[in-house]
GROMACS .gro file of N, CA, C and O in nm:
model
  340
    1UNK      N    1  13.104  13.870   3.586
    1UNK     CA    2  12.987  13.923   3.521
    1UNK      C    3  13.031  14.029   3.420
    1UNK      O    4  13.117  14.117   3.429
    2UNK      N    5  12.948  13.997   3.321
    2UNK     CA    6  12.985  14.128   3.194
    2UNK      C    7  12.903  14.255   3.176
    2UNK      O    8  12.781  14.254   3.166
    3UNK      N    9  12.971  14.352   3.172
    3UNK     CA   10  12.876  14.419   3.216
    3UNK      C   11  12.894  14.515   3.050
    3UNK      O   12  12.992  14.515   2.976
    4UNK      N   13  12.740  14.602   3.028
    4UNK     CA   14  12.703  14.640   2.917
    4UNK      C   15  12.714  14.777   2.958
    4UNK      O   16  12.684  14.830   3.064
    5UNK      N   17  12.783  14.843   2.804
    5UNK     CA   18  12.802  14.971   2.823
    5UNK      C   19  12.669  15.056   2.733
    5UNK      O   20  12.623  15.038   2.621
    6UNK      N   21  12.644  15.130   2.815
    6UNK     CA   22  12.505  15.208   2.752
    6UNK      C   23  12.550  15.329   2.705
    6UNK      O   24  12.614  15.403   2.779
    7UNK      N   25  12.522  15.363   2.572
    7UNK     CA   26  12.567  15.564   2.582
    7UNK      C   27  12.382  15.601   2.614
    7UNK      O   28  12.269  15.557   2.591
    8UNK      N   29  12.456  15.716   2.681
    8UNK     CA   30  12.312  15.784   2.761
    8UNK      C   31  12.312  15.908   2.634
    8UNK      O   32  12.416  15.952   2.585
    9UNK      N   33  12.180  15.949   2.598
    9UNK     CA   34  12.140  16.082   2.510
    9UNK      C   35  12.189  16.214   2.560
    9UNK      O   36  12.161  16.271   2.665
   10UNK      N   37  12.291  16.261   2.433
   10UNK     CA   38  12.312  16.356   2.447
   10UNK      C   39  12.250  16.426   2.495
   10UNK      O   40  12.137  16.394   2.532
   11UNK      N   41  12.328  16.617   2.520
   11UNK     CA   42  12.203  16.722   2.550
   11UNK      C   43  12.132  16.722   2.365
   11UNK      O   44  12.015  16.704   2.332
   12UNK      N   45  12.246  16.749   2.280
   12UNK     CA   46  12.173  16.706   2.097
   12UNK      C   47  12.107  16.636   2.097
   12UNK      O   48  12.018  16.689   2.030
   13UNK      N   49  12.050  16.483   2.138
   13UNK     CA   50  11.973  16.410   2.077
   13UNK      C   51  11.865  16.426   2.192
   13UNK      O   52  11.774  16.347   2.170
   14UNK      N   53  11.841  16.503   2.311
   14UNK     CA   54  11.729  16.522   2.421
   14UNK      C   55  11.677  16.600   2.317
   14UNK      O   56  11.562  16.566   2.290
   15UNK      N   57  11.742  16.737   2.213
   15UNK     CA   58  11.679  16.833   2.169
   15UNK      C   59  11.627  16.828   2.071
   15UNK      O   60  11.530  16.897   2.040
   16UNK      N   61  11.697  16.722   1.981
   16UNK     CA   62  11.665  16.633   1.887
   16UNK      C   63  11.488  16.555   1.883
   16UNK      O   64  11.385  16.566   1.816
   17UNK      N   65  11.525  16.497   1.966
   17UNK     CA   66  11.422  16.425   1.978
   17UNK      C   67  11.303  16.523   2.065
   17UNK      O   68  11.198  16.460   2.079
   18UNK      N   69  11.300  16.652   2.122
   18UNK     CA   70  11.212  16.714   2.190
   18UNK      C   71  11.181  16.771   2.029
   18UNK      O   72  11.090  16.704   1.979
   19UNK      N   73  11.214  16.841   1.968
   19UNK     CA   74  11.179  16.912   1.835
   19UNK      C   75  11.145  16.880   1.731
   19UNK      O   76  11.091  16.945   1.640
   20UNK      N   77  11.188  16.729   1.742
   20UNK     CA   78  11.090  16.653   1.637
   20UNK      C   79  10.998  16.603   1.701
   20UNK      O   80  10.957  16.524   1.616
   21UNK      N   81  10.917  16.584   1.810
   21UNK     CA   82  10.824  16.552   1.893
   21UNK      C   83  10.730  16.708   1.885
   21UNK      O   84  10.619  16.731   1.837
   22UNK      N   85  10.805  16.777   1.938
   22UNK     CA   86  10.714  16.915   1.906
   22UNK      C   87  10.605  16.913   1.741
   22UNK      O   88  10.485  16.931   1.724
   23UNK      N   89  10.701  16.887   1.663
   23UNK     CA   90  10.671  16.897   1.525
   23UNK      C   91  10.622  16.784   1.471
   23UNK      O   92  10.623  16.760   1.351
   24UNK      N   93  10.566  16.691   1.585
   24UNK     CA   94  10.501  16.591   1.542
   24UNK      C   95  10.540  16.471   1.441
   24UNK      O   96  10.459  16.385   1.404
   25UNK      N   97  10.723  16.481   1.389
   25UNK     CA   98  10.760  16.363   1.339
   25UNK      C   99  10.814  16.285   1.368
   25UNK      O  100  10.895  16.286   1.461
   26UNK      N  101  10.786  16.193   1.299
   26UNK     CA  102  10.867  16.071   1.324
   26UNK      C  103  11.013  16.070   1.240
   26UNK      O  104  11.055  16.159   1.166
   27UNK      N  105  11.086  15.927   1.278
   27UNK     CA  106  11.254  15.960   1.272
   27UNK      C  107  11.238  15.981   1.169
   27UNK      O  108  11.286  16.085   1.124
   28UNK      N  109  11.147  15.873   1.065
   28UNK     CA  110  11.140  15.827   0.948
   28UNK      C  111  11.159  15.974   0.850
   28UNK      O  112  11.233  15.992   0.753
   29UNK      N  113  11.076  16.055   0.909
   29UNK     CA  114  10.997  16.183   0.821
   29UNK      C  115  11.165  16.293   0.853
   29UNK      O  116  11.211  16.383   0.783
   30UNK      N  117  11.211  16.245   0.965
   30UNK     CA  118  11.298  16.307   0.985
   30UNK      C  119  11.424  16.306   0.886
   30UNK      O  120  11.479  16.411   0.854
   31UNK      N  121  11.467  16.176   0.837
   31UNK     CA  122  11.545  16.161   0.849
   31UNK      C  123  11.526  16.192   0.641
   31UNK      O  124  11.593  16.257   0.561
   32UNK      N  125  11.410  16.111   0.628
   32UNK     CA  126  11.394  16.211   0.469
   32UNK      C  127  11.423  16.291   0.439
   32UNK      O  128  11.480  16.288   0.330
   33UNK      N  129  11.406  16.432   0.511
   33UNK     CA  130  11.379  16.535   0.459
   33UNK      C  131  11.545  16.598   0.492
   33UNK      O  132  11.573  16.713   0.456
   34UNK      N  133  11.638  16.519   0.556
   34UNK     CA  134  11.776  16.493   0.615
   34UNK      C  135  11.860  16.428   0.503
   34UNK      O  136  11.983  16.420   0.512
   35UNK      N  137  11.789  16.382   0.394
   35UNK     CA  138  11.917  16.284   0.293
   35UNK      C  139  11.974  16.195   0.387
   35UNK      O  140  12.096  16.176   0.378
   36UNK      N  141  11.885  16.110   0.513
   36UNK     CA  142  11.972  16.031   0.591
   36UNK      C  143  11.884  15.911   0.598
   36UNK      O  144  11.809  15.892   0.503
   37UNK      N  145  11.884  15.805   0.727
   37UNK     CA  146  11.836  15.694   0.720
   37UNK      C  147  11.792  15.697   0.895
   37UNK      O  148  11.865  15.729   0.989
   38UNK      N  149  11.686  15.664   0.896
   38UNK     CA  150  11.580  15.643   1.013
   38UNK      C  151  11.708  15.603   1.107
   38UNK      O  152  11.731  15.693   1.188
   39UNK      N  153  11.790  15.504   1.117
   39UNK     CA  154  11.890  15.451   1.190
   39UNK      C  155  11.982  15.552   1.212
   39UNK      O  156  12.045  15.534   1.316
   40UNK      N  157  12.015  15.660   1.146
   40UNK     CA  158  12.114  15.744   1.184
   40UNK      C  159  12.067  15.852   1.291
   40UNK      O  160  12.136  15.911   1.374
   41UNK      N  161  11.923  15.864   1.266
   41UNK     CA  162  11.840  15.979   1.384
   41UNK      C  163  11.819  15.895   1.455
   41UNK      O  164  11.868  15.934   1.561
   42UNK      N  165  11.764  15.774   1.475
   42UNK     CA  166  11.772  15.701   1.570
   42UNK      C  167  11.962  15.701   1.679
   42UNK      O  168  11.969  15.725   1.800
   43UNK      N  169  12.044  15.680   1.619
   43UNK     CA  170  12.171  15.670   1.692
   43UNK      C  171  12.180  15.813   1.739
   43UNK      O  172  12.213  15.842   1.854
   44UNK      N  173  12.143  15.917   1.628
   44UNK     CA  174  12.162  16.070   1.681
   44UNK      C  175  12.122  16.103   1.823
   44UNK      O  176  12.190  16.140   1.919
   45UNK      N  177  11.981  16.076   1.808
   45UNK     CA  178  11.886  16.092   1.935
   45UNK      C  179  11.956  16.019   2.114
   45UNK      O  180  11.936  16.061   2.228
   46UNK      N  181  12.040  15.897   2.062
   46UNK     CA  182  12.061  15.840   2.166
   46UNK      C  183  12.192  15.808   2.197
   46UNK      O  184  12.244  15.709   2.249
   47UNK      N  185  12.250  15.955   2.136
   47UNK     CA  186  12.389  15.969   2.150
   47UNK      C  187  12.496  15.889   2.136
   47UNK      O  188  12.594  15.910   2.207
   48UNK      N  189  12.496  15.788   2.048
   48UNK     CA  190  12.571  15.722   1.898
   48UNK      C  191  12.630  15.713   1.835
   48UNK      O  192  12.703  15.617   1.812
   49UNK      N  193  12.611  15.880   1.741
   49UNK     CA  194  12.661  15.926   1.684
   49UNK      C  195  12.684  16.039   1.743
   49UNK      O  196  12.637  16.077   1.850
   50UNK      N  197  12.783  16.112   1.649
   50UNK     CA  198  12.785  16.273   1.655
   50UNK      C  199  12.783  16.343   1.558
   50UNK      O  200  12.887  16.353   1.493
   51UNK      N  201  12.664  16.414   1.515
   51UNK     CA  202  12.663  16.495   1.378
   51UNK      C  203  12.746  16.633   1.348
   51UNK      O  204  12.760  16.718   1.435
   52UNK      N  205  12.799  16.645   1.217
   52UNK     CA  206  12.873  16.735   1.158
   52UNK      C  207  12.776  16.886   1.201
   52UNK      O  208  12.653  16.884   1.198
   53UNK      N  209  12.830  16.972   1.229
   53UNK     CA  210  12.809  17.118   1.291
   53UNK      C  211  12.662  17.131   1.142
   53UNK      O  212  12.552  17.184   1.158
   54UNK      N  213  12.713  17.064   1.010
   54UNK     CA  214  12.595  17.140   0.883
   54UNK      C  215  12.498  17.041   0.897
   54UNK      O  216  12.392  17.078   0.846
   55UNK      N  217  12.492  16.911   0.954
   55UNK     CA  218  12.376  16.812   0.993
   55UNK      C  219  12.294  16.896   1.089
   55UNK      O  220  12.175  16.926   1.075
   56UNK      N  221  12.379  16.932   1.193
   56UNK     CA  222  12.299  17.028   1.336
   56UNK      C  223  12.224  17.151   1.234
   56UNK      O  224  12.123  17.201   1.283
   57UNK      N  225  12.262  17.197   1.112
   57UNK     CA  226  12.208  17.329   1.100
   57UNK      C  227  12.119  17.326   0.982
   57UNK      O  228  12.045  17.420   0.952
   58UNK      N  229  12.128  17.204   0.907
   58UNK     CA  230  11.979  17.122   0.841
   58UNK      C  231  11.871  17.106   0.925
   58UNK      O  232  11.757  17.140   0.893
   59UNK      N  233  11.903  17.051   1.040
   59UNK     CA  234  11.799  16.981   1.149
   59UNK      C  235  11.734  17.130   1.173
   59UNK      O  236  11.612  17.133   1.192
   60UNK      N  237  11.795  17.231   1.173
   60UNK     CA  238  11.768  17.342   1.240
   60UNK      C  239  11.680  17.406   1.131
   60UNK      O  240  11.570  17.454   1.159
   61UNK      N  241  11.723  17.406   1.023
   61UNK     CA  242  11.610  17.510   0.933
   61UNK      C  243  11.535  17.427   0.891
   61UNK      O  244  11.420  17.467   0.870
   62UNK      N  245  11.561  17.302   0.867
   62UNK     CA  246  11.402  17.236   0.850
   62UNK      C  247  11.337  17.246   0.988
   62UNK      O  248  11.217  17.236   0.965
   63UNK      N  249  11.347  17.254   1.057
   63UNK     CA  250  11.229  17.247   1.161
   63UNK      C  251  11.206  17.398   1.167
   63UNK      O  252  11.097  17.415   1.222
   64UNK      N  253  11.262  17.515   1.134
   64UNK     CA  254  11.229  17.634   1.087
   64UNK      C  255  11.285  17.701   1.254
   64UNK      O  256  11.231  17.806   1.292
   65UNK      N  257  11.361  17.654   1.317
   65UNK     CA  258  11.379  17.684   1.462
   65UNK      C  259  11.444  17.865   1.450
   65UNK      O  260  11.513  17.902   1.355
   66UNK      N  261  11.419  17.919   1.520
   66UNK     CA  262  11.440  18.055   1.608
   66UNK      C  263  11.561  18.078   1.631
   66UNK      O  264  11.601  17.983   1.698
   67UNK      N  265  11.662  18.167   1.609
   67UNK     CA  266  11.802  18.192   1.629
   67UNK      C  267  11.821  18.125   1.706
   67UNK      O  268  11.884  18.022   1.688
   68UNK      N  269  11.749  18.177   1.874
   68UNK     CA  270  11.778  18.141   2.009
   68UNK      C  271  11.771  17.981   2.001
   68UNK      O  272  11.862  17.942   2.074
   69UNK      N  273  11.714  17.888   1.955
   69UNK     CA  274  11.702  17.795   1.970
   69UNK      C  275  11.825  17.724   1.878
   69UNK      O  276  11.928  17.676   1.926
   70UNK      N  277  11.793  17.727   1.751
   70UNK     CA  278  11.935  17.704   1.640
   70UNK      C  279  12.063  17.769   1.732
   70UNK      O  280  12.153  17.695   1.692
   71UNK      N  281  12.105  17.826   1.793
   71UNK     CA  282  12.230  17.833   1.853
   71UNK      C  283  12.223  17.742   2.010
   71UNK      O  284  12.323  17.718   2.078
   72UNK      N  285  12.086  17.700   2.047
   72UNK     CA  286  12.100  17.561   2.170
   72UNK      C  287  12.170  17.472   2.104
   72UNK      O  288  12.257  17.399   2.153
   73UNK      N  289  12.119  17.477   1.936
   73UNK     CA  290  12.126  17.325   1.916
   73UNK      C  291  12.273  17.301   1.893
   73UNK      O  292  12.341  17.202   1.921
   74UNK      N  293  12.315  17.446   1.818
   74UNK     CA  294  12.457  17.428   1.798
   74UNK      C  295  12.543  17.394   1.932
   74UNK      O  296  12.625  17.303   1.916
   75UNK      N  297  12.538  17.444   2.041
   75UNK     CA  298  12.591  17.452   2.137
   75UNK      C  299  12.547  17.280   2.232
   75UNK      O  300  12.619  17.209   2.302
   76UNK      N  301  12.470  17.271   2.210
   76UNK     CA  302  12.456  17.120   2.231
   76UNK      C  303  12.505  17.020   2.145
   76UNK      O  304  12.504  16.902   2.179
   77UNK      N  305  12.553  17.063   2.023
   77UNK     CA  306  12.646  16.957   1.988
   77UNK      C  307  12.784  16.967   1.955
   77UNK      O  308  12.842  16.890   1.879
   78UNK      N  309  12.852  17.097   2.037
   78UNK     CA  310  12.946  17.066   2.075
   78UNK      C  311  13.018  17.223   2.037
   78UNK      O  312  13.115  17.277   2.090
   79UNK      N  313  12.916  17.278   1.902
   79UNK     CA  314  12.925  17.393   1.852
   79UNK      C  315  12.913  17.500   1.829
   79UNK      O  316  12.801  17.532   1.790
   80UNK      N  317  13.009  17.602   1.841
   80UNK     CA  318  12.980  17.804   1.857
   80UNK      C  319  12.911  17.838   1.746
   80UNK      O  320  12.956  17.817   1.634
   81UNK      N  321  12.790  17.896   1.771
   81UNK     CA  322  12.728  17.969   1.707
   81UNK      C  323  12.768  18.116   1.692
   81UNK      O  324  12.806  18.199   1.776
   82UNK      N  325  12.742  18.126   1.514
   82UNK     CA  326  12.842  18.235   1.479
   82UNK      C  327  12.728  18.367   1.488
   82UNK      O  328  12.614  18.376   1.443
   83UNK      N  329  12.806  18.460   1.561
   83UNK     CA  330  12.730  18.574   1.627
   83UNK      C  331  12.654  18.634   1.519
   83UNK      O  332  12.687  18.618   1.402
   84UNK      N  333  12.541  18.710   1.559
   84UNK     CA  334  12.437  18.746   1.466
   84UNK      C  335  12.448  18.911   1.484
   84UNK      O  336  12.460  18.969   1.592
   85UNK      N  337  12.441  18.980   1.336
   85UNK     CA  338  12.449  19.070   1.309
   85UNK      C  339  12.298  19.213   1.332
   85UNK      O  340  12.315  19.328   1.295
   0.00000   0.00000   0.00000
């Protein structure tokens, strides 16, 4: 028997996809306002891909997110958030 390998969603694409749900968009709207393609937030979300530390920090000021939160996101994808003055 063959068996199928699944990638399970990152903690990035749980937060991903919770914050664009908060904000009521879709990938589509997401991924516009991203210079990207519905398919790439789609793979983002379901851990796929892995986005560049300045993808994580687009995602972050377009959705207008809160230090505390913009440094989850960094840290959920893999990346140190640079200490705040």
């Amino acid at each position: 028997m063959t068996q199928i390998k699944t990638k399970l969603p990152t903690p990035l694409g749980r937060l991903v996809r919770f914050w664009r749900n908060t904000f009521n968009l879709s990938q589509e709207e997401l991924a516009l306002e991203l210079e990207s393609s519905t398919r790439h937030i789609s793979r983002l979300e379901n851990g796929r891909v892995h986005p560049s530390q300045e993808v994580v920090l687009k995602i972050a000021s377009y959705l207008n997110l809160k230090k505390r939160d913009t440094a989850n996101l960094l840290i959920a994808g893999g990346y140190i958030p640079k200490p705040q003055k």
